Short mmCIF file of C-alpha atoms and ligand atoms in Angstrom, two decimals:
data_model
loop_
_atom_site.label_atom_id
_atom_site.label_comp_id
_atom_site.label_asym_id
_atom_site.label_seq_id
_atom_site.Cartn_x
_atom_site.Cartn_y
_atom_site.Cartn_z
CA MET A 1 0.00 0.00 0.00
CA GLN A 2 0.94 3.60 -0.42
CA ASN A 3 2.63 4.25 2.90
CA ASP A 4 4.06 0.80 3.55
CA ALA A 5 7.62 1.84 2.71
CA LYS A 6 7.38 4.93 4.93
CA TYR A 7 6.30 2.96 8.01
CA MET A 8 8.73 0.16 7.29
CA ALA A 9 11.52 2.73 7.09
CA ARG A 10 10.55 3.89 10.60
CA ALA A 11 10.50 0.29 11.83
CA LEU A 12 14.00 -0.20 10.39
CA GLU A 13 15.20 2.97 12.09
CA LEU A 14 13.94 1.52 15.38
CA ALA A 15 15.52 -1.87 14.69
CA TRP A 16 18.95 -0.26 14.26
CA GLN A 17 18.70 1.16 17.78
CA GLY A 18 19.17 -2.31 19.20
CA ARG A 19 22.44 -2.96 17.39
CA PHE A 20 24.74 -2.67 20.40
CA ILE A 21 23.01 -5.17 22.65
CA THR A 22 20.63 -7.66 21.01
CA THR A 23 23.24 -10.30 20.14
CA PRO A 24 22.71 -13.27 19.82
CA ASN A 25 19.19 -12.14 18.88
CA PRO A 26 18.47 -10.10 15.75
CA ASN A 27 17.64 -6.39 15.63
CA VAL A 28 13.93 -5.99 15.05
CA GLY A 29 11.67 -2.92 14.91
CA CYS A 30 7.87 -2.70 14.86
CA VAL A 31 5.42 0.11 14.12
CA LEU A 32 1.63 -0.10 14.59
CA VAL A 33 -0.48 2.19 12.43
CA ARG A 34 -4.22 2.86 12.67
CA ASP A 35 -6.15 5.40 10.60
CA GLY A 36 -2.93 6.83 9.20
CA LYS A 37 -1.36 7.42 12.64
CA ILE A 38 1.41 5.61 14.47
CA VAL A 39 -0.22 4.26 17.63
CA GLY A 40 2.63 2.11 18.88
CA GLU A 41 6.27 1.41 18.16
CA GLY A 42 9.18 -0.41 19.65
CA TYR A 43 12.28 -2.47 19.06
CA HIS A 44 13.96 -5.50 20.53
CA HIS A 45 16.48 -4.37 23.15
CA LYS A 46 18.09 -7.46 24.49
CA ALA A 47 17.92 -11.28 24.31
CA GLY A 48 15.59 -12.54 27.03
CA GLU A 49 13.58 -9.33 26.99
CA PRO A 50 10.34 -8.70 25.03
CA HIS A 51 10.40 -8.67 21.25
CA ALA A 52 9.73 -5.54 19.17
CA GLU A 53 6.05 -6.40 18.62
CA VAL A 54 5.40 -6.68 22.36
CA HIS A 55 6.81 -3.20 23.02
CA ALA A 56 4.72 -1.72 20.19
CA LEU A 57 1.56 -3.53 21.34
CA SER A 58 1.92 -2.39 24.91
CA MET A 59 2.36 1.22 23.77
CA ALA A 60 -0.74 0.99 21.54
CA GLY A 61 -3.00 -0.73 24.09
CA GLU A 62 -6.56 -0.92 22.76
CA LYS A 63 -5.56 1.10 19.69
CA ALA A 64 -3.87 -2.00 18.30
CA ARG A 65 -7.29 -3.38 17.35
CA GLY A 66 -7.71 -3.00 13.59
CA ALA A 67 -4.18 -1.63 13.14
CA THR A 68 -1.51 -2.58 10.63
CA ALA A 69 1.76 -3.89 12.09
CA TYR A 70 5.02 -3.16 10.24
CA VAL A 71 7.78 -5.51 11.37
CA THR A 72 11.32 -5.69 10.04
CA LEU A 73 11.35 -9.47 10.56
CA GLU A 74 8.63 -12.10 10.44
CA PRO A 75 6.92 -12.30 13.86
CA CYS A 76 8.06 -15.38 15.74
CA SER A 77 5.88 -18.45 16.17
CA HIS A 78 7.90 -20.32 18.77
CA HIS A 79 8.36 -20.26 22.50
CA GLY A 80 11.98 -19.16 22.96
CA ARG A 81 12.99 -17.05 25.91
CA THR A 82 9.71 -15.22 25.25
CA PRO A 83 6.26 -16.32 23.92
CA PRO A 84 5.32 -16.12 20.21
CA CYS A 85 4.74 -12.63 18.79
CA ALA A 86 2.37 -14.00 16.15
CA ASP A 87 -0.04 -14.93 18.97
CA ALA A 88 0.38 -11.54 20.62
CA LEU A 89 -0.56 -9.79 17.35
CA ILE A 90 -3.56 -12.09 16.84
CA ASN A 91 -4.80 -11.57 20.39
CA ALA A 92 -4.46 -7.81 20.09
CA GLY A 93 -6.77 -7.80 17.06
CA VAL A 94 -4.26 -6.52 14.51
CA LYS A 95 -5.82 -6.54 11.02
CA ARG A 96 -2.81 -6.58 8.71
CA VAL A 97 0.87 -7.50 9.14
CA VAL A 98 3.61 -6.30 6.80
CA ALA A 99 6.97 -7.99 7.37
CA ALA A 100 10.14 -6.93 5.58
CA MET A 101 11.27 -10.55 5.31
CA GLN A 102 10.92 -14.07 6.64
CA ASP A 103 12.88 -15.12 9.69
CA PRO A 104 15.54 -17.63 8.55
CA ASN A 105 15.65 -19.09 12.07
CA PRO A 106 14.55 -22.72 11.46
CA GLU A 107 12.31 -22.43 14.55
CA VAL A 108 10.27 -19.80 12.69
CA ALA A 109 10.96 -19.91 8.89
CA GLY A 110 7.53 -18.96 7.58
CA ARG A 111 5.49 -20.41 10.45
CA GLY A 112 4.91 -16.99 12.01
CA LEU A 113 3.41 -15.60 8.81
CA TYR A 114 1.41 -18.79 8.28
CA ARG A 115 -0.08 -18.64 11.75
CA LEU A 116 -1.14 -15.02 11.20
CA GLN A 117 -2.76 -15.92 7.89
CA GLN A 118 -4.61 -18.84 9.46
CA ALA A 119 -6.03 -16.41 12.00
CA GLY A 120 -7.53 -14.35 9.16
CA ILE A 121 -4.92 -11.57 9.21
CA GLU A 122 -3.88 -10.02 5.92
CA VAL A 123 -0.16 -10.77 5.56
CA GLU A 124 2.53 -9.40 3.28
CA HIS A 125 6.27 -9.69 3.19
CA GLY A 126 9.12 -8.38 1.06
CA VAL A 127 8.80 -4.65 1.80
CA MET A 128 12.31 -3.09 2.04
CA MET A 129 13.88 -6.51 2.19
CA ALA A 130 17.41 -5.38 1.24
CA GLU A 131 17.42 -2.80 4.03
CA ALA A 132 16.13 -5.40 6.47
CA GLU A 133 18.94 -7.79 5.47
CA ALA A 134 21.48 -5.10 6.30
CA VAL A 135 20.24 -4.71 9.89
CA ASN A 136 21.07 -8.32 10.73
CA ARG A 137 23.89 -9.48 8.48
CA GLY A 138 25.39 -11.60 11.25
CA PHE A 139 22.24 -13.21 12.60
CA PHE A 140 21.05 -14.10 9.09
CA LYS A 141 24.38 -15.55 8.04
CA ARG A 142 24.53 -17.67 11.18
CA MET A 143 20.96 -18.90 10.73
CA ARG A 144 21.54 -19.75 7.07
CA THR A 145 25.03 -21.26 7.22
CA GLY A 146 26.03 -21.78 10.85
CA PHE A 147 28.95 -19.36 10.37
CA PRO A 148 29.25 -15.83 11.78
CA TYR A 149 29.63 -12.76 9.56
CA LEU A 150 33.30 -11.77 9.71
CA GLN A 151 34.61 -8.25 9.20
CA LEU A 152 38.34 -7.80 8.81
CA LYS A 153 39.57 -4.40 9.88
CA LEU A 154 42.70 -3.17 8.15
CA ALA A 155 44.50 0.13 8.51
CA ALA A 156 47.11 1.24 6.03
CA SER A 157 48.93 4.14 4.49
CA LEU A 158 48.17 5.27 0.94
CA ASP A 159 50.75 2.80 -0.31
CA GLY A 160 49.05 -0.06 1.54
CA LYS A 161 51.61 -0.33 4.33
CA THR A 162 50.83 -1.02 7.96
CA ALA A 163 54.10 -0.69 9.81
CA MET A 164 57.65 0.51 9.40
CA ALA A 165 60.25 -2.18 8.73
CA SER A 166 61.13 -1.99 12.45
CA GLY A 167 57.58 -3.07 13.32
CA GLU A 168 56.65 0.39 14.61
CA SER A 169 52.97 0.55 13.76
CA GLN A 170 50.71 2.20 16.28
CA TRP A 171 48.78 5.26 15.13
CA ILE A 172 49.05 5.09 11.37
CA THR A 173 45.46 6.27 11.19
CA SER A 174 44.08 9.34 12.98
CA ILE A 175 42.29 9.56 16.31
CA ASP A 176 38.97 9.88 14.44
CA SER A 177 39.49 6.49 12.85
CA ARG A 178 40.40 4.94 16.15
CA ARG A 179 37.17 6.27 17.63
CA ASP A 180 35.30 5.03 14.62
CA VAL A 181 36.68 1.55 15.31
CA GLN A 182 35.03 1.70 18.72
CA GLN A 183 31.60 1.86 17.03
CA PHE A 184 32.36 -1.33 15.14
CA ARG A 185 33.70 -3.12 18.19
CA ALA A 186 30.60 -2.14 20.13
CA GLN A 187 28.27 -3.61 17.50
CA SER A 188 30.06 -6.95 17.23
CA SER A 189 29.34 -10.17 19.05
CA ALA A 190 33.07 -10.93 19.21
CA ILE A 191 36.42 -9.27 18.60
CA LEU A 192 39.03 -11.55 17.04
CA SER A 193 42.76 -11.04 17.46
CA THR A 194 45.97 -13.00 17.87
CA SER A 195 48.67 -13.61 20.42
CA ALA A 196 51.12 -11.85 18.06
CA THR A 197 49.08 -8.65 18.30
CA VAL A 198 48.52 -9.00 22.04
CA LEU A 199 52.24 -9.57 22.69
CA ALA A 200 53.31 -6.73 20.39
CA ASP A 201 50.86 -4.03 21.54
CA ASN A 202 49.36 -5.26 24.86
CA PRO A 203 45.95 -3.94 23.69
CA ALA A 204 42.69 -3.87 25.67
CA LEU A 205 40.49 -4.89 22.68
CA ASN A 206 37.45 -3.67 24.58
CA VAL A 207 34.67 -1.14 24.11
CA ARG A 208 35.33 2.19 25.79
CA TRP A 209 31.93 3.81 26.19
CA GLU A 210 33.40 7.30 26.50
CA GLU A 211 34.86 7.00 23.00
CA LEU A 212 31.52 6.20 21.34
CA ASP A 213 29.85 9.17 19.68
CA ARG A 214 26.99 11.30 21.04
CA GLN A 215 24.22 9.74 18.97
CA THR A 216 25.33 6.35 20.22
CA HIS A 217 25.23 7.51 23.82
CA ASP A 218 21.57 8.50 23.32
CA ILE A 219 20.51 4.97 22.45
CA TYR A 220 23.17 3.07 24.38
CA PRO A 221 23.51 4.25 27.98
CA LYS A 222 26.62 3.31 29.89
CA SER A 223 24.59 1.14 32.27
CA LEU A 224 23.95 -1.25 29.33
CA LEU A 225 27.58 -1.48 28.22
CA ARG A 226 28.31 -4.92 26.78
CA GLN A 227 31.81 -6.18 26.15
CA PRO A 228 32.02 -8.37 23.03
CA VAL A 229 33.73 -11.70 23.67
CA ARG A 230 37.40 -11.38 22.86
CA VAL A 231 38.55 -14.37 20.85
CA ILE A 232 42.33 -14.61 20.79
CA LEU A 233 44.22 -17.08 18.61
CA ASP A 234 47.10 -18.50 20.63
CA SER A 235 48.18 -21.65 18.81
CA GLN A 236 51.56 -21.76 20.54
CA ASN A 237 50.20 -21.14 24.07
CA ARG A 238 52.26 -17.97 24.32
CA LEU A 239 49.88 -15.79 26.34
CA THR A 240 50.14 -15.43 30.09
CA PRO A 241 47.57 -14.22 32.65
CA ASP A 242 49.54 -11.04 33.49
CA LEU A 243 48.69 -9.28 30.20
CA LYS A 244 46.37 -6.25 30.41
CA LEU A 245 43.64 -7.90 28.36
CA PHE A 246 42.95 -10.49 31.03
CA SER A 247 42.41 -8.02 33.84
CA LEU A 248 39.55 -6.20 32.09
CA PRO A 249 35.88 -7.16 32.39
CA GLY A 250 34.37 -9.38 29.67
CA ASP A 251 34.79 -12.94 28.47
CA ILE A 252 37.89 -14.11 26.66
CA TRP A 253 38.14 -17.29 24.64
CA LEU A 254 41.73 -18.32 24.11
CA VAL A 255 41.85 -20.42 20.98
CA ARG A 256 44.48 -23.12 21.25
CA THR A 257 45.19 -26.53 19.81
CA HIS A 258 45.90 -27.96 23.25
CA LYS A 259 45.16 -26.82 26.76
CA GLY A 260 47.79 -24.92 28.73
CA ASP A 261 48.12 -25.34 32.50
CA GLU A 262 48.26 -21.63 33.38
CA ASP A 263 45.96 -20.38 36.11
CA TRP A 264 43.34 -18.31 34.25
CA PRO A 265 40.75 -16.04 35.84
CA ASP A 266 37.07 -17.06 35.54
CA ASN A 267 36.39 -14.88 32.49
CA VAL A 268 38.97 -16.77 30.42
CA GLU A 269 38.13 -20.04 28.70
CA GLN A 270 40.48 -22.13 26.59
CA LEU A 271 38.73 -23.14 23.37
CA ILE A 272 40.37 -26.15 21.76
CA VAL A 273 40.34 -26.20 17.97
CA PRO A 274 42.28 -28.52 15.62
CA ALA A 275 45.51 -27.29 14.07
CA TYR A 276 45.79 -26.46 10.40
CA GLN A 277 49.21 -26.00 8.82
CA LYS A 278 51.15 -23.92 11.35
CA GLY A 279 48.15 -22.41 13.10
CA ILE A 280 44.51 -22.93 13.99
CA ASP A 281 41.90 -24.39 11.67
CA LEU A 282 39.99 -21.18 11.03
CA VAL A 283 37.02 -22.84 9.33
CA VAL A 284 36.46 -25.10 12.33
CA LEU A 285 36.91 -22.12 14.63
CA MET A 286 34.22 -20.17 12.77
CA MET A 287 31.87 -23.14 12.99
CA GLN A 288 32.47 -23.29 16.73
CA LEU A 289 31.85 -19.57 17.10
CA GLY A 290 28.58 -19.99 15.18
CA ARG A 291 27.58 -22.79 17.50
CA ARG A 292 28.30 -20.49 20.42
CA GLN A 293 25.80 -18.02 18.92
CA ILE A 294 28.34 -15.48 17.71
CA ASN A 295 26.62 -13.51 14.94
CA THR A 296 29.37 -11.07 13.99
CA VAL A 297 33.14 -11.15 14.35
CA TRP A 298 35.22 -7.96 14.17
CA THR A 299 38.87 -8.79 13.47
CA GLU A 300 41.78 -6.60 14.51
CA ALA A 301 45.13 -8.25 13.98
CA GLY A 302 48.21 -8.37 11.79
CA PRO A 303 49.01 -9.32 8.19
CA THR A 304 49.54 -13.04 8.85
CA ILE A 305 46.09 -13.72 10.21
CA ALA A 306 44.52 -11.31 7.70
CA GLY A 307 45.98 -13.43 4.90
CA ALA A 308 45.06 -16.71 6.59
CA LEU A 309 41.43 -15.65 7.08
CA LEU A 310 41.20 -14.58 3.44
CA GLN A 311 42.75 -17.80 2.22
CA ALA A 312 40.38 -19.82 4.43
CA GLY A 313 37.48 -18.04 2.72
CA VAL A 314 35.84 -16.90 5.95
CA VAL A 315 36.00 -13.13 5.39
CA ASP A 316 32.70 -11.46 4.51
CA GLU A 317 33.85 -7.85 4.48
CA LEU A 318 37.01 -5.76 4.67
CA VAL A 319 36.83 -2.49 6.55
CA LEU A 320 39.89 -0.62 5.39
CA TYR A 321 41.06 2.66 6.89
CA LEU A 322 43.44 4.52 4.60
CA ALA A 323 45.61 7.25 6.09
CA PRO A 324 46.89 9.93 3.71
CA LYS A 325 50.57 9.20 4.25
CA LEU A 326 53.29 7.19 2.55
CA LEU A 327 55.47 4.71 4.40
CA GLY A 328 57.70 3.69 1.50
CA ASP A 329 58.76 0.42 -0.02
CA ASP A 330 60.64 -0.91 2.99
CA ALA A 331 57.56 -0.78 5.20
CA ARG A 332 55.41 -3.84 5.93
CA GLY A 333 52.37 -4.79 3.86
CA LEU A 334 48.72 -5.27 4.77
CA CYS A 335 48.28 -8.91 4.17
CA LYS A 336 50.47 -11.99 3.86
CA LEU A 337 49.31 -14.21 1.04
CA PRO A 338 51.85 -17.00 0.72
CA GLY A 339 51.87 -18.92 -2.52
CA LEU A 340 50.42 -16.08 -4.55
CA SER A 341 52.48 -15.83 -7.73
CA GLN A 342 50.13 -14.83 -10.54
CA LEU A 343 47.82 -11.88 -10.84
CA ALA A 344 45.00 -14.26 -11.73
CA GLN A 345 45.18 -15.71 -8.19
CA ALA A 346 44.95 -12.33 -6.48
CA PRO A 347 41.85 -12.03 -4.29
CA GLU A 348 39.53 -9.38 -5.68
CA PHE A 349 37.00 -7.22 -3.94
CA LYS A 350 34.09 -4.99 -4.75
CA ILE A 351 33.89 -1.60 -3.08
CA GLN A 352 30.52 -1.25 -1.36
CA HIS A 353 30.90 1.99 0.50
CA VAL A 354 33.47 4.77 0.93
CA GLN A 355 33.42 7.42 3.62
CA GLN A 356 35.82 10.02 4.91
CA VAL A 357 36.53 9.67 8.63
CA GLY A 358 38.44 12.69 9.91
CA GLU A 359 41.56 12.82 7.74
CA ASP A 360 41.30 9.19 6.69
CA LEU A 361 39.12 7.20 4.33
CA ARG A 362 37.07 4.17 5.34
CA LEU A 363 36.30 1.63 2.63
CA HIS A 364 33.96 -1.33 2.90
CA LEU A 365 34.79 -4.13 0.47
CA VAL A 366 33.33 -7.55 -0.13
CA PRO A 367 35.14 -10.47 -1.77
CA ARG A 368 34.20 -11.04 -5.39
CA SER A 369 32.84 -14.50 -5.68
CA GLU A 370 33.40 -16.01 -9.07
C1 AOF B 1 10.34 -11.35 16.63
N1 AOF B 1 10.52 -10.11 17.13
O1 AOF B 1 11.79 -8.57 18.12
C2 AOF B 1 12.78 -10.64 17.65
C3 AOF B 1 12.58 -11.94 17.08
O2 AOF B 1 14.61 -16.43 22.73
P1 AOF B 1 13.66 -15.44 22.16
O3 AOF B 1 12.25 -15.64 22.64
O4 AOF B 1 14.10 -14.01 22.33
O5 AOF B 1 13.56 -15.72 20.59
C4 AOF B 1 14.66 -15.42 19.79
C5 AOF B 1 14.30 -15.68 18.35
O6 AOF B 1 13.15 -14.93 17.96
C6 AOF B 1 15.41 -15.20 17.42
O7 AOF B 1 16.34 -16.24 17.17
C7 AOF B 1 14.64 -14.81 16.17
O8 AOF B 1 14.33 -15.92 15.36
C8 AOF B 1 13.37 -14.25 16.76
N2 AOF B 1 13.57 -12.82 17.06
N3 AOF B 1 11.38 -12.21 16.57
O9 AOF B 1 9.22 -11.70 16.24
C9 AOF B 1 11.69 -9.72 17.65
N4 AOF B 1 13.94 -10.30 18.22
ZN1 ZN B 2 8.82 -12.59 18.70
#
């Protein structure tokens, strides 16, 4: 109908507001409209808490009767941590439901829409589907494939270098880019790094609420701060409990091929994954992360793991910060790709989005798949 896209756009705007906390659940927004007026709206805040539809219905009260519900994801039909939203919409007397897309969760997968239809509700789906996909890239990928959506963050000079030959590397990009990275960390289910990076830089790899921007603070109060799980590859058991990382709040999964006998604090778990070549089997690791309900992985590490992730085929997106400086031919490169000898074998990407961040550029690229 005429205004479907307008109300769905509002529902999507609401859905995005949940992006810092809903993991492992998806971001979902809902708008209830009666006689051309929004009578209720809401979004899913957190796993275990009410779904978007329930917030919108409780705001609308009696006004939900005869209304149209716009939902960015098919209403659920199952009893999870919360009861089915399809039933809540039926009981409230909603007349029409417009969903942006079906829920790929096998527990739902069309059954929510079917149940609504069976109850005599007019049902449509497919309105602003591409936009709805973008709100939940990680959740959808995990539901469809079992794997999380992996973003690989890279930072380089104009000539694609990341460090001087000496290894000196911190602060190639500007402070604006480093703050920008905080937004991405905060939206991820997990942050992936390696023992090489931890030993070289002793980083915190956490979310620092103060460094998030103002608009984020409005929808993400400090009291709700969530630390993504830090997943650290440590195939040689080189890390020790005294490093800064381990003293900060938040879970850490140390990925190893065999257990070490160090005395780790309670927030640290050793995750045993088979070896592959000289390191960890990254495909098996990703499967395990998927099983542990990790929707999105944000990777911050060096050129060796960047190359290994690309060669394992588990990278969904590169997020590349380019600083307007030159480091020269002796400096170190972005990505180690052993065995690459012909141009025809070079991994290729498609640029999806480019944005200036302070003095730097941020590029989003996806692997070309032919
Ligand atoms: C909706 N509206 O706002 C969300 C939905 O454990 P639960 O009860 O929270 O259920 C989680 C599942 O419900 C999740 O995997 C996804 O399929 C769906 N999420 N559904 O109708 C919402 N967040
Ligand atoms: Zn639901």
